[in-house]
Coordinates of N, CA and C and ligand atoms in Angstrom, one line a residue:
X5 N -14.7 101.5 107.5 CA -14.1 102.4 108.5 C -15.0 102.6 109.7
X6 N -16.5 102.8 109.5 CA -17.6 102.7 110.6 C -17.4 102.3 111.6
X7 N -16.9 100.9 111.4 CA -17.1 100.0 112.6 C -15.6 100.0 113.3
X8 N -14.4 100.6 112.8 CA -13.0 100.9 113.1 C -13.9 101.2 115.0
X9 N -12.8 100.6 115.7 CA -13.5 100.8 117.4 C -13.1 102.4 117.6
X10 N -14.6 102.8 118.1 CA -14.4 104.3 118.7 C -13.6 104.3 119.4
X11 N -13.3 103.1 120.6 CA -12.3 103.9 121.7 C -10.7 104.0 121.4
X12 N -10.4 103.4 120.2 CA -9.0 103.8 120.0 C -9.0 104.8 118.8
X13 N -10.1 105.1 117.9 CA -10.5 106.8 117.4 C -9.9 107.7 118.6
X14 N -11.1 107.3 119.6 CA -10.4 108.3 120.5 C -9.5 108.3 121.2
X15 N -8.7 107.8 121.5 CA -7.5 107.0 122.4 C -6.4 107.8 121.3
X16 N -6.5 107.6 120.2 CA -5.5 108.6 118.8 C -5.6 109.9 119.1
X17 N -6.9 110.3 119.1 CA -7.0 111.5 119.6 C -6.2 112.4 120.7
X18 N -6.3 111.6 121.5 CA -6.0 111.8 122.8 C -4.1 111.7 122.5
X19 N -4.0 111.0 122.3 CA -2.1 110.7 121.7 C -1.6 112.0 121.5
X20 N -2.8 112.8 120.1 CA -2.2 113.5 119.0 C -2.5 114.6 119.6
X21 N -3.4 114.8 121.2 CA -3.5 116.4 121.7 C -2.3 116.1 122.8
X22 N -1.9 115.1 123.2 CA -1.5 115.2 124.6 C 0.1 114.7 124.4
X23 N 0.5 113.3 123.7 CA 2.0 112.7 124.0 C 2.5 113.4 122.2
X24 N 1.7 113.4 121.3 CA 2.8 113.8 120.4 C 3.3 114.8 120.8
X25 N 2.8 116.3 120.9 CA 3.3 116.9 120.8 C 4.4 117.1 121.8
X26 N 4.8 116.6 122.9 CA 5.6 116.2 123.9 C 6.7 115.5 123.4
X27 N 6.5 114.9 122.4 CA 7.5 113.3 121.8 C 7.9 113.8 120.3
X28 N 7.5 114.9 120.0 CA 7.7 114.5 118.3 C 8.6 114.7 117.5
X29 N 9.8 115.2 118.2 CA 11.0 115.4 118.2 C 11.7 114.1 118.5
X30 N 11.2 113.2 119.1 CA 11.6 112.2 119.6 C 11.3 110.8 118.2
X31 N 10.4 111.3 118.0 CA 9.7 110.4 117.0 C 10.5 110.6 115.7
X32 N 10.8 111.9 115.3 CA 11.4 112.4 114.2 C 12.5 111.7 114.1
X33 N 13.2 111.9 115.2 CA 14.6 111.4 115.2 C 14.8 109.6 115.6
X34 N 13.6 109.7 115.9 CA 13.8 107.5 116.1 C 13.8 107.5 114.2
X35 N 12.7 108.2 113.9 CA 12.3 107.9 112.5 C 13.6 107.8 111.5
X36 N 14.4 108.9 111.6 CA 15.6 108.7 110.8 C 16.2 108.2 111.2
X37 N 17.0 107.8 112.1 CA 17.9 107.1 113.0 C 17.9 105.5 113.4
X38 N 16.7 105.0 113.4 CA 15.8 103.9 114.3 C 15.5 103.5 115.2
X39 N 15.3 102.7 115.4 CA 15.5 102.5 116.9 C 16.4 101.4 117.8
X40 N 16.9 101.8 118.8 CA 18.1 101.3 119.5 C 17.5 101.1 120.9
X41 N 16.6 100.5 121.2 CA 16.3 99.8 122.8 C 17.1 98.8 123.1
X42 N 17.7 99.6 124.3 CA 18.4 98.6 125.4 C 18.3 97.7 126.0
X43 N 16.7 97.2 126.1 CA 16.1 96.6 126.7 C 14.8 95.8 126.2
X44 N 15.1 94.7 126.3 CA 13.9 94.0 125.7 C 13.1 93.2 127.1
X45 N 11.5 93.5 127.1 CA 10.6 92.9 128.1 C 9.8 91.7 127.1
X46 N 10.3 90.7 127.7 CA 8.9 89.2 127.2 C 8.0 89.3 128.6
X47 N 6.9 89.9 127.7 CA 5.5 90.1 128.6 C 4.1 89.3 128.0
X48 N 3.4 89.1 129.1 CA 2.3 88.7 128.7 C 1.4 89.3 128.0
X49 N 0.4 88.9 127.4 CA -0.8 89.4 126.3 C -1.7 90.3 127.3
X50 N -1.8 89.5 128.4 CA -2.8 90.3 129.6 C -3.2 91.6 129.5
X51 N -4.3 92.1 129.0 CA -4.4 93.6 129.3 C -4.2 94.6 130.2
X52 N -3.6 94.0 131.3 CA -3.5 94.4 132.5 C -2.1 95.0 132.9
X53 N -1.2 94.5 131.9 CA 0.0 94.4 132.1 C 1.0 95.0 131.2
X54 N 0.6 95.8 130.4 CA 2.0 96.7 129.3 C 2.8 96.9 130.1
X55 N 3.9 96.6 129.5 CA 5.3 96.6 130.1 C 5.5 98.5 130.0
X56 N 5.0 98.9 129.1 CA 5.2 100.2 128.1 C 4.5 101.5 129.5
X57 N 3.4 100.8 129.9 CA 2.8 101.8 131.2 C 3.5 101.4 132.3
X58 N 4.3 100.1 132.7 CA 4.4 100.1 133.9 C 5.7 100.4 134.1
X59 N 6.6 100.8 133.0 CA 7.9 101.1 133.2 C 8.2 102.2 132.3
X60 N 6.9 103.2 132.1 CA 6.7 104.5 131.9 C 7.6 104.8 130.8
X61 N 7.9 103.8 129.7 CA 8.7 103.9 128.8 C 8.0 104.8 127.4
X62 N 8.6 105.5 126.6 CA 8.4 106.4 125.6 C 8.7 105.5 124.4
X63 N 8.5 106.1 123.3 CA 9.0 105.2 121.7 C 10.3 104.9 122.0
X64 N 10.7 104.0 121.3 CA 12.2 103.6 121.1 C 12.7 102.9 122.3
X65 N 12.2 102.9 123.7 CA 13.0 102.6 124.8 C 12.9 101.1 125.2
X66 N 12.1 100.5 124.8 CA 11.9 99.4 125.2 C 10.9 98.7 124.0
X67 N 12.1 97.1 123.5 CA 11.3 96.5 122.7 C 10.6 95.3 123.1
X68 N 9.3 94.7 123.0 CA 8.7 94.3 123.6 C 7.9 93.5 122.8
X69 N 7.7 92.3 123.6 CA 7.3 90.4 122.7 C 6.2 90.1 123.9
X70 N 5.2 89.7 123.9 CA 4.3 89.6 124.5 C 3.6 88.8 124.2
X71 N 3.7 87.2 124.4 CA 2.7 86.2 124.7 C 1.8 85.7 125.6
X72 N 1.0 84.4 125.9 CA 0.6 84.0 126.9 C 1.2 83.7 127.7
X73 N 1.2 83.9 128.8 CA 2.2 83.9 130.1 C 3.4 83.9 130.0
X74 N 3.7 85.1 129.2 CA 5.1 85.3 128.8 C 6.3 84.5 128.9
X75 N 6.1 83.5 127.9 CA 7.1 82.0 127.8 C 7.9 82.0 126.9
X76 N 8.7 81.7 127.1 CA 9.6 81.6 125.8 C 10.2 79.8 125.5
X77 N 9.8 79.2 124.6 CA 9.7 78.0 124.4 C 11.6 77.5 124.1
X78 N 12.5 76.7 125.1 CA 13.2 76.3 124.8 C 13.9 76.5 123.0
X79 N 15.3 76.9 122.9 CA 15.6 76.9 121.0 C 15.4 75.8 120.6
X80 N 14.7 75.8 119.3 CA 14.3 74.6 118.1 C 14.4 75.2 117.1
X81 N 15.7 74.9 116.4 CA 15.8 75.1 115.0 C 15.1 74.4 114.2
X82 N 13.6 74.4 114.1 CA 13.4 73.7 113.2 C 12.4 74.9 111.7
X83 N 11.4 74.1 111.3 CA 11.1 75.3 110.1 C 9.8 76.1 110.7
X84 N 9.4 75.6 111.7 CA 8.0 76.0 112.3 C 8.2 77.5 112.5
X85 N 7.1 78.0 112.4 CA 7.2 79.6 112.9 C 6.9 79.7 114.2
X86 N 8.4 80.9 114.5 CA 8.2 80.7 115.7 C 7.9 81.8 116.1
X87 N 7.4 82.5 116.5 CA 7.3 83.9 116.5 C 7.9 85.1 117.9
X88 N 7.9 83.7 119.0 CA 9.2 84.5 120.2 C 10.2 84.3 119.8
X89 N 10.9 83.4 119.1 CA 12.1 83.1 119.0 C 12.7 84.0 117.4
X90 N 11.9 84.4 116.7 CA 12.1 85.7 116.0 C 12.4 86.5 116.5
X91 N 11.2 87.5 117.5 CA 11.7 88.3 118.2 C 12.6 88.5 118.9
X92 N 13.2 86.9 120.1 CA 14.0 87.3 120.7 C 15.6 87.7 119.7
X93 N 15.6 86.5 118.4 CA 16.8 86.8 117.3 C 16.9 88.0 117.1
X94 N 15.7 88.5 116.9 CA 16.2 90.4 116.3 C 16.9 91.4 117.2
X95 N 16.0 91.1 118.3 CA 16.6 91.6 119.7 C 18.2 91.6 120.4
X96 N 18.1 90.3 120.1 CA 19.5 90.0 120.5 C 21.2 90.3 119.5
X97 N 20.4 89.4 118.2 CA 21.5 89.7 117.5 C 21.2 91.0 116.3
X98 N 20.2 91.7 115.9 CA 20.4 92.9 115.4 C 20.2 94.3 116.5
X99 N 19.1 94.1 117.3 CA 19.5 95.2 118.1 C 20.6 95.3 119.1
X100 N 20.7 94.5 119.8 CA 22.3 94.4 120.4 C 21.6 94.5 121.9
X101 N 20.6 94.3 122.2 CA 20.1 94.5 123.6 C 21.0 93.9 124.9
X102 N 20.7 95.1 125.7 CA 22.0 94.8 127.0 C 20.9 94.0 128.2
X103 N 19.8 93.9 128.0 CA 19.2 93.4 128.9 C 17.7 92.5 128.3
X104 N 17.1 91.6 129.3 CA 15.9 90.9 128.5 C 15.7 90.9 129.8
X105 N 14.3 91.3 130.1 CA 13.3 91.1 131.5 C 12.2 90.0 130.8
X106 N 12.3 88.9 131.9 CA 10.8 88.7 131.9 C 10.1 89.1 132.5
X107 N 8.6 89.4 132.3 CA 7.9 90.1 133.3 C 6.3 89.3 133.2
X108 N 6.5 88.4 134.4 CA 5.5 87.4 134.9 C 4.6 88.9 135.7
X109 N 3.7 88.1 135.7 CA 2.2 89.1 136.7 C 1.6 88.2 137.4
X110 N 0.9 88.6 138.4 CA 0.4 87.8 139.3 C -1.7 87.5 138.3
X111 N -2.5 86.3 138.4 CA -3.8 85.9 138.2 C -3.3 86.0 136.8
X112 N -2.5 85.4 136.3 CA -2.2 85.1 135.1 C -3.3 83.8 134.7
X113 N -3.9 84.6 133.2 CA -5.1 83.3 132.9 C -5.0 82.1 132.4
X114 N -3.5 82.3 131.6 CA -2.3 80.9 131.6 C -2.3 80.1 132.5
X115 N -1.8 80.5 133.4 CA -1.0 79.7 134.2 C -2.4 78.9 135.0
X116 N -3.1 80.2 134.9 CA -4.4 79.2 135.8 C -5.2 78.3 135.3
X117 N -5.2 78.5 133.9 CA -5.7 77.9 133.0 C -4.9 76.7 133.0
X118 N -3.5 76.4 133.0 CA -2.6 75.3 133.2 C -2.9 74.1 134.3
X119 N -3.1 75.3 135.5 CA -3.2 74.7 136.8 C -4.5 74.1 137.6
X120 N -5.7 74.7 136.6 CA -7.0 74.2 136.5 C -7.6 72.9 135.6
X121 N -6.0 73.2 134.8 CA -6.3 71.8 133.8 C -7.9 72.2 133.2
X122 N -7.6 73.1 132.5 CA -9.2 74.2 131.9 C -9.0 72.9 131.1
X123 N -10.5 72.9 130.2 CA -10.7 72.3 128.9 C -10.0 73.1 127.8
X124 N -9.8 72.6 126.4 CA -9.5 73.0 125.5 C -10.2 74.2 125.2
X125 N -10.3 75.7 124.3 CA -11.1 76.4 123.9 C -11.2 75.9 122.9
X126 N -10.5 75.3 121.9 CA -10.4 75.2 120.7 C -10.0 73.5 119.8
X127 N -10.4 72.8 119.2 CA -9.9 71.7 119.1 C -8.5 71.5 118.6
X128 N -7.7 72.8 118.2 CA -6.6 73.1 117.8 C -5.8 73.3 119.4
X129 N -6.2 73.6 120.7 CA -6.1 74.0 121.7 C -4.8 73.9 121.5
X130 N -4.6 75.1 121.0 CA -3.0 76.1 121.0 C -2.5 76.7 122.5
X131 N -3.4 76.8 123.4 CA -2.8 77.5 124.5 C -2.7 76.3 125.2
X132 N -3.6 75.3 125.5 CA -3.1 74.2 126.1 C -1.5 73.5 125.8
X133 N -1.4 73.4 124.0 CA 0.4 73.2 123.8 C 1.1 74.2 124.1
X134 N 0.8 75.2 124.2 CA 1.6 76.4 124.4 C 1.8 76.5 126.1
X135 N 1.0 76.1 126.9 CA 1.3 76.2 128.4 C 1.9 74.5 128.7
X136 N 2.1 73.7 127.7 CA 3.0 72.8 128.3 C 4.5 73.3 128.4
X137 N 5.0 74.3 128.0 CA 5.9 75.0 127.9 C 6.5 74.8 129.7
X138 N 5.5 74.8 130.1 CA 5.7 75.1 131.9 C 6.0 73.9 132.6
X139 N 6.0 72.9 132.1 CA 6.2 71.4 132.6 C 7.3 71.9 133.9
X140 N 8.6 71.7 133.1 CA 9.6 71.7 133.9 C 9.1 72.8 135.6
X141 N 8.5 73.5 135.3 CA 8.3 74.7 136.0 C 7.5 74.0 137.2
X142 N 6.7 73.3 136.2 CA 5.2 72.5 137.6 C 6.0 71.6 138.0
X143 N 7.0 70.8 137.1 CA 7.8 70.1 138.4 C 8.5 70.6 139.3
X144 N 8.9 71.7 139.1 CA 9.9 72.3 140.4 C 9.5 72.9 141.1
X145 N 7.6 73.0 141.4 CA 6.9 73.9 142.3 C 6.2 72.5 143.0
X146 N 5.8 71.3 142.2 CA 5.9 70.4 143.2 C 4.1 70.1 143.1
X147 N 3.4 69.1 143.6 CA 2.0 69.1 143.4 C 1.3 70.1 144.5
X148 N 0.4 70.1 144.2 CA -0.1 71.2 144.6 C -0.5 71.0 146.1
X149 N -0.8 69.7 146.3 CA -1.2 69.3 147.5 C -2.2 70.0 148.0
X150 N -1.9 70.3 150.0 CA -2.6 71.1 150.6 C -2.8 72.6 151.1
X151 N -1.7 73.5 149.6 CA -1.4 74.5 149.7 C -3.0 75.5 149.0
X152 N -3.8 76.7 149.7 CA -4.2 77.0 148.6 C -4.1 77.6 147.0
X153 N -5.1 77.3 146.6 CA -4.8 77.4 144.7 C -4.4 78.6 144.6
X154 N -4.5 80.0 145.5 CA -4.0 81.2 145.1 C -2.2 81.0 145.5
X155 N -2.0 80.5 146.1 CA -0.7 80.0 146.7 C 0.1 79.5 145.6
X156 N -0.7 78.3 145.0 CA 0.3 77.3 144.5 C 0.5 78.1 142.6
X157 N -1.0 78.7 142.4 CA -0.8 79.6 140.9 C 0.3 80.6 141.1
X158 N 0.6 80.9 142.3 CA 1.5 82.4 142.5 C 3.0 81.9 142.5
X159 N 3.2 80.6 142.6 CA 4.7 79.6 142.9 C 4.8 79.1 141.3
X160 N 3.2 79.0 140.9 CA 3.9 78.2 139.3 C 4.5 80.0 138.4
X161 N 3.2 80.9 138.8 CA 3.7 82.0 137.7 C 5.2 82.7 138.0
X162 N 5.8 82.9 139.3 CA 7.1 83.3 139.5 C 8.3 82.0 139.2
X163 N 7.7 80.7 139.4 CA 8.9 79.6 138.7 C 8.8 79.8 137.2
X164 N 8.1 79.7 136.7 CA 8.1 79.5 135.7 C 8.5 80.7 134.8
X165 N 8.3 81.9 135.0 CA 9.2 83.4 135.0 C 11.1 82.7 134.9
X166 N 11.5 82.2 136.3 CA 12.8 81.1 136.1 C 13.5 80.6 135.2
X167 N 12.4 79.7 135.3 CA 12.9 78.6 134.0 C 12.8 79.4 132.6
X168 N 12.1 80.4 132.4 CA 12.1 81.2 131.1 C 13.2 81.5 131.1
X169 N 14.0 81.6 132.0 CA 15.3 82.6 131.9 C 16.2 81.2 131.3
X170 N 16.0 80.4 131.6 CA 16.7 79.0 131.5 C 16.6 78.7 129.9
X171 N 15.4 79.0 129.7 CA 15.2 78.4 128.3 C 15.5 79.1 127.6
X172 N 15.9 80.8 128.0 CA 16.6 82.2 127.2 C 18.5 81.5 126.9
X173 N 18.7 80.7 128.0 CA 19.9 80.3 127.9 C 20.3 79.6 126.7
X174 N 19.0 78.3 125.9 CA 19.4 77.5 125.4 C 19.6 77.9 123.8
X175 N 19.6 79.5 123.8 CA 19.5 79.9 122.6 C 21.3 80.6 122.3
X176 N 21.8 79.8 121.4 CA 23.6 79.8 121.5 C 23.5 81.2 121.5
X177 N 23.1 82.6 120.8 CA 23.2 83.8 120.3 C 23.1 84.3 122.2
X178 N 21.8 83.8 122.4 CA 22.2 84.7 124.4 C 22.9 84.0 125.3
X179 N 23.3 83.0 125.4 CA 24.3 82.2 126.2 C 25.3 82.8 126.2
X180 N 26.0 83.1 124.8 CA 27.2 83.8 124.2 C 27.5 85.0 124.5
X181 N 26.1 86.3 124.3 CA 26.1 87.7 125.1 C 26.5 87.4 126.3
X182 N 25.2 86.3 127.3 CA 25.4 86.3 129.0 C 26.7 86.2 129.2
X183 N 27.4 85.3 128.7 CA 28.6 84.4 129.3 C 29.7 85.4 128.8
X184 N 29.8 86.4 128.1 CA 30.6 87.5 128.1 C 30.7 88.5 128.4
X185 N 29.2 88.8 129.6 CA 28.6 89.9 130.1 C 28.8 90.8 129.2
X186 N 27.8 90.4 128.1 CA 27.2 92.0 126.9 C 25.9 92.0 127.9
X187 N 25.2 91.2 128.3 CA 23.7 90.9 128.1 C 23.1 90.4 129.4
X188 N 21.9 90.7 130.3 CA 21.7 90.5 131.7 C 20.5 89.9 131.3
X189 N 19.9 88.6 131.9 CA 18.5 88.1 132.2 C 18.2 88.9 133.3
X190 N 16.7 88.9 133.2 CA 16.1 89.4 134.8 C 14.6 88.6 134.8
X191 N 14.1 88.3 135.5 CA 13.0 87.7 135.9 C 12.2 88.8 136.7
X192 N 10.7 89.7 136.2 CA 10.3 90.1 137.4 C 9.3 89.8 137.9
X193 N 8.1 90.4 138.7 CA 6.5 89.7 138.7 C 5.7 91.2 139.1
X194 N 4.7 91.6 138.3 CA 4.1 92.4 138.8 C 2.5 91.9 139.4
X195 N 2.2 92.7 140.8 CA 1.4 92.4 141.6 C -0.4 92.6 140.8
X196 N -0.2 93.7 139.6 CA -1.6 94.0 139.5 C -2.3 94.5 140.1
X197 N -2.7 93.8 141.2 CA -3.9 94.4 142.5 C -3.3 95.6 142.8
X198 N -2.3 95.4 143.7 CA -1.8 96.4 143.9 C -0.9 97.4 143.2
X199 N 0.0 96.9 141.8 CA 1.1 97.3 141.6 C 2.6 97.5 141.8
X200 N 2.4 96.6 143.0 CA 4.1 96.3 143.5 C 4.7 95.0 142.3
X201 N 5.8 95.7 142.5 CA 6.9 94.9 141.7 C 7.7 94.3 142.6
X202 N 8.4 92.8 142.0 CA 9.2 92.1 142.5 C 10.4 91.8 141.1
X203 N 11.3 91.9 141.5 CA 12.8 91.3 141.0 C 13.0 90.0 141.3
X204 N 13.5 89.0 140.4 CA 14.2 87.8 141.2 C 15.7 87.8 141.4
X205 N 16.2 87.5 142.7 CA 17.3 87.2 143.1 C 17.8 86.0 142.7
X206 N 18.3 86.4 142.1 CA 19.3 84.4 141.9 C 20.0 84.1 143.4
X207 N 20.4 85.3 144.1 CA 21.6 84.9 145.3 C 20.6 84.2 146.5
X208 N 19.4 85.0 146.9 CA 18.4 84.3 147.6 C 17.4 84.0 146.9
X209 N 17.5 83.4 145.5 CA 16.6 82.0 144.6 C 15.3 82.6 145.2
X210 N 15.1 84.0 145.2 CA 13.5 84.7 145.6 C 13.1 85.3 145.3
X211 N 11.8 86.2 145.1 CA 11.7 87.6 144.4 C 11.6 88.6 145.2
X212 N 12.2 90.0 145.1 CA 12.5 90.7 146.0 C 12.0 92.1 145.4
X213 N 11.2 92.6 146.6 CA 10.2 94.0 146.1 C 11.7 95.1 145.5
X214 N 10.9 95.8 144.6 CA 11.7 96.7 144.4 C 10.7 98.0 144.4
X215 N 11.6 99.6 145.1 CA 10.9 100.5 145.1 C 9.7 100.4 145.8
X216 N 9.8 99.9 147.1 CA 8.7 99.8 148.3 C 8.7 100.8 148.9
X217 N 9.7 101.7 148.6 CA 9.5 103.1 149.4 C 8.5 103.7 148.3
X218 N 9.0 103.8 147.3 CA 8.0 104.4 146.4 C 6.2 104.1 146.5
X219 N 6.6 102.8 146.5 CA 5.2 102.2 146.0 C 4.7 102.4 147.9
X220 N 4.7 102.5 148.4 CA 4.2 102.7 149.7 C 3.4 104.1 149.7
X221 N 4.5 105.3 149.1 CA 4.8 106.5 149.3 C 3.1 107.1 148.3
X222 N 3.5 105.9 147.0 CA 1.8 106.6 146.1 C 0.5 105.9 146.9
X223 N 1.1 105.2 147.7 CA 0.0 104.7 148.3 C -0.9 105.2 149.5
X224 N -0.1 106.1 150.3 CA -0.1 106.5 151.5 C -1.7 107.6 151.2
X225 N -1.8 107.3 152.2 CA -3.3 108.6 152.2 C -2.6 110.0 152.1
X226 N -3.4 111.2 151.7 CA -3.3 112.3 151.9 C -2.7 112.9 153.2
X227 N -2.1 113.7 153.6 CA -1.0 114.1 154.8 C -2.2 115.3 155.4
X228 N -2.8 115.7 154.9 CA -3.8 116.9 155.7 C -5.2 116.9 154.9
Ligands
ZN324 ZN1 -0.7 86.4 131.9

């Protein structure tokens, strides 16, 4: 138990003076009841990036699957474990979710790692097969040419956000929701540095800020 990390000792602490007693009514009643989120986020591992802080969500509100560069690998029924494609099954067909965001981030260590053509970490180099996932994506953003690398990483992590949505398609259980409007894809990207968010538009094939009044407004210096 010694070596259990201090900072989430205290990080519990902190929970049990400050959000339980605010939530515990809330907790009680997910407890009996369960839980019924509306909304499912495929997010990345990134520490930088809880879906849970940036969309100020409470227990029960939002269920949430979080890989490397938040991908979701085309459907394969095969026996392999899959461990997004679990998630997304539960999501979809026992919780009944009306919505799935992806939520790409900008200096994603994937994508750069993809786009740097890093060496292996590991002779198993799982993240290298795991970011071939993005193929299609780096074809549709094109070689890199004479764009700079901050440029061309910020084109692969928001295509490739896209094509996840594509590969959400190939799964008969969400095609079926989409195509009868139970169920909405959304593609987003969060800035990090700054914290601006972007939406993708399917109608202008772009991503489009959302809450720039806001995010301006926390940003603005002091008035006196
Ligand atoms: Zn990432």
């Amino acid at each position: 138990m010694s070596d259990f990390p201090k900072r989430l000792i205290d990080g519990y602490g902190a929970f049990l003076t400050e959000r339980l007693p605010h939530e515990q009514s809330r907790y009680r009643q997910l407890s009996e009841q369960g839980q019924a989120p509306e909304i499912m986020v495929i997010g990345c591992c990134d520490s930088r990036c809880s879906p849970e802080l940036i969309f100020d969500a409470g227990p029960g509100e939002i269920f949430v699957s979080r890989n490397i560069a938040n991908l979701v690998p085309p459907y394969t029924p095969d026996s392999a474990q899959r461990s997004m494609s679990a998630a997304l099954e539960f999501a979809v067909q026992a919780l009944k979710v009306k919505d799935i965001v992806v939520l790409a981030h900008a200096q994603c260590g994937g994508i750069r790692a993809y786009a740097e053509e890093a060496e292996p970490l590991s002779p198993g180099d799982f993240i290298g097969n795991w970011m071939s996932i993005i193929e299609p994506a780096a074809k549709a953003v094109g070689p890199r040419g004479g764009r700079p690398f901050q440029d061309y990483v910020t084109a692969l992590e928001q295509t490739s956000a896209v094509k996840t949505l594509d590969n959400l398609m190939t799964f008969p259980y969400v095609r079926r929701r989409v195509e009868a409007g139970e169920m909405h894809l959304h593609a987003a990207y969060f800035g990090v540095a700054t914290g601006d968010l972007s939406v993708y538009d399917p109608a202008q094939k772009k991503f489009v800020r959302v809450a720039a009044d806001a995010h301006a407004k926390a940003f603005a210096g002091p008035r006196f």
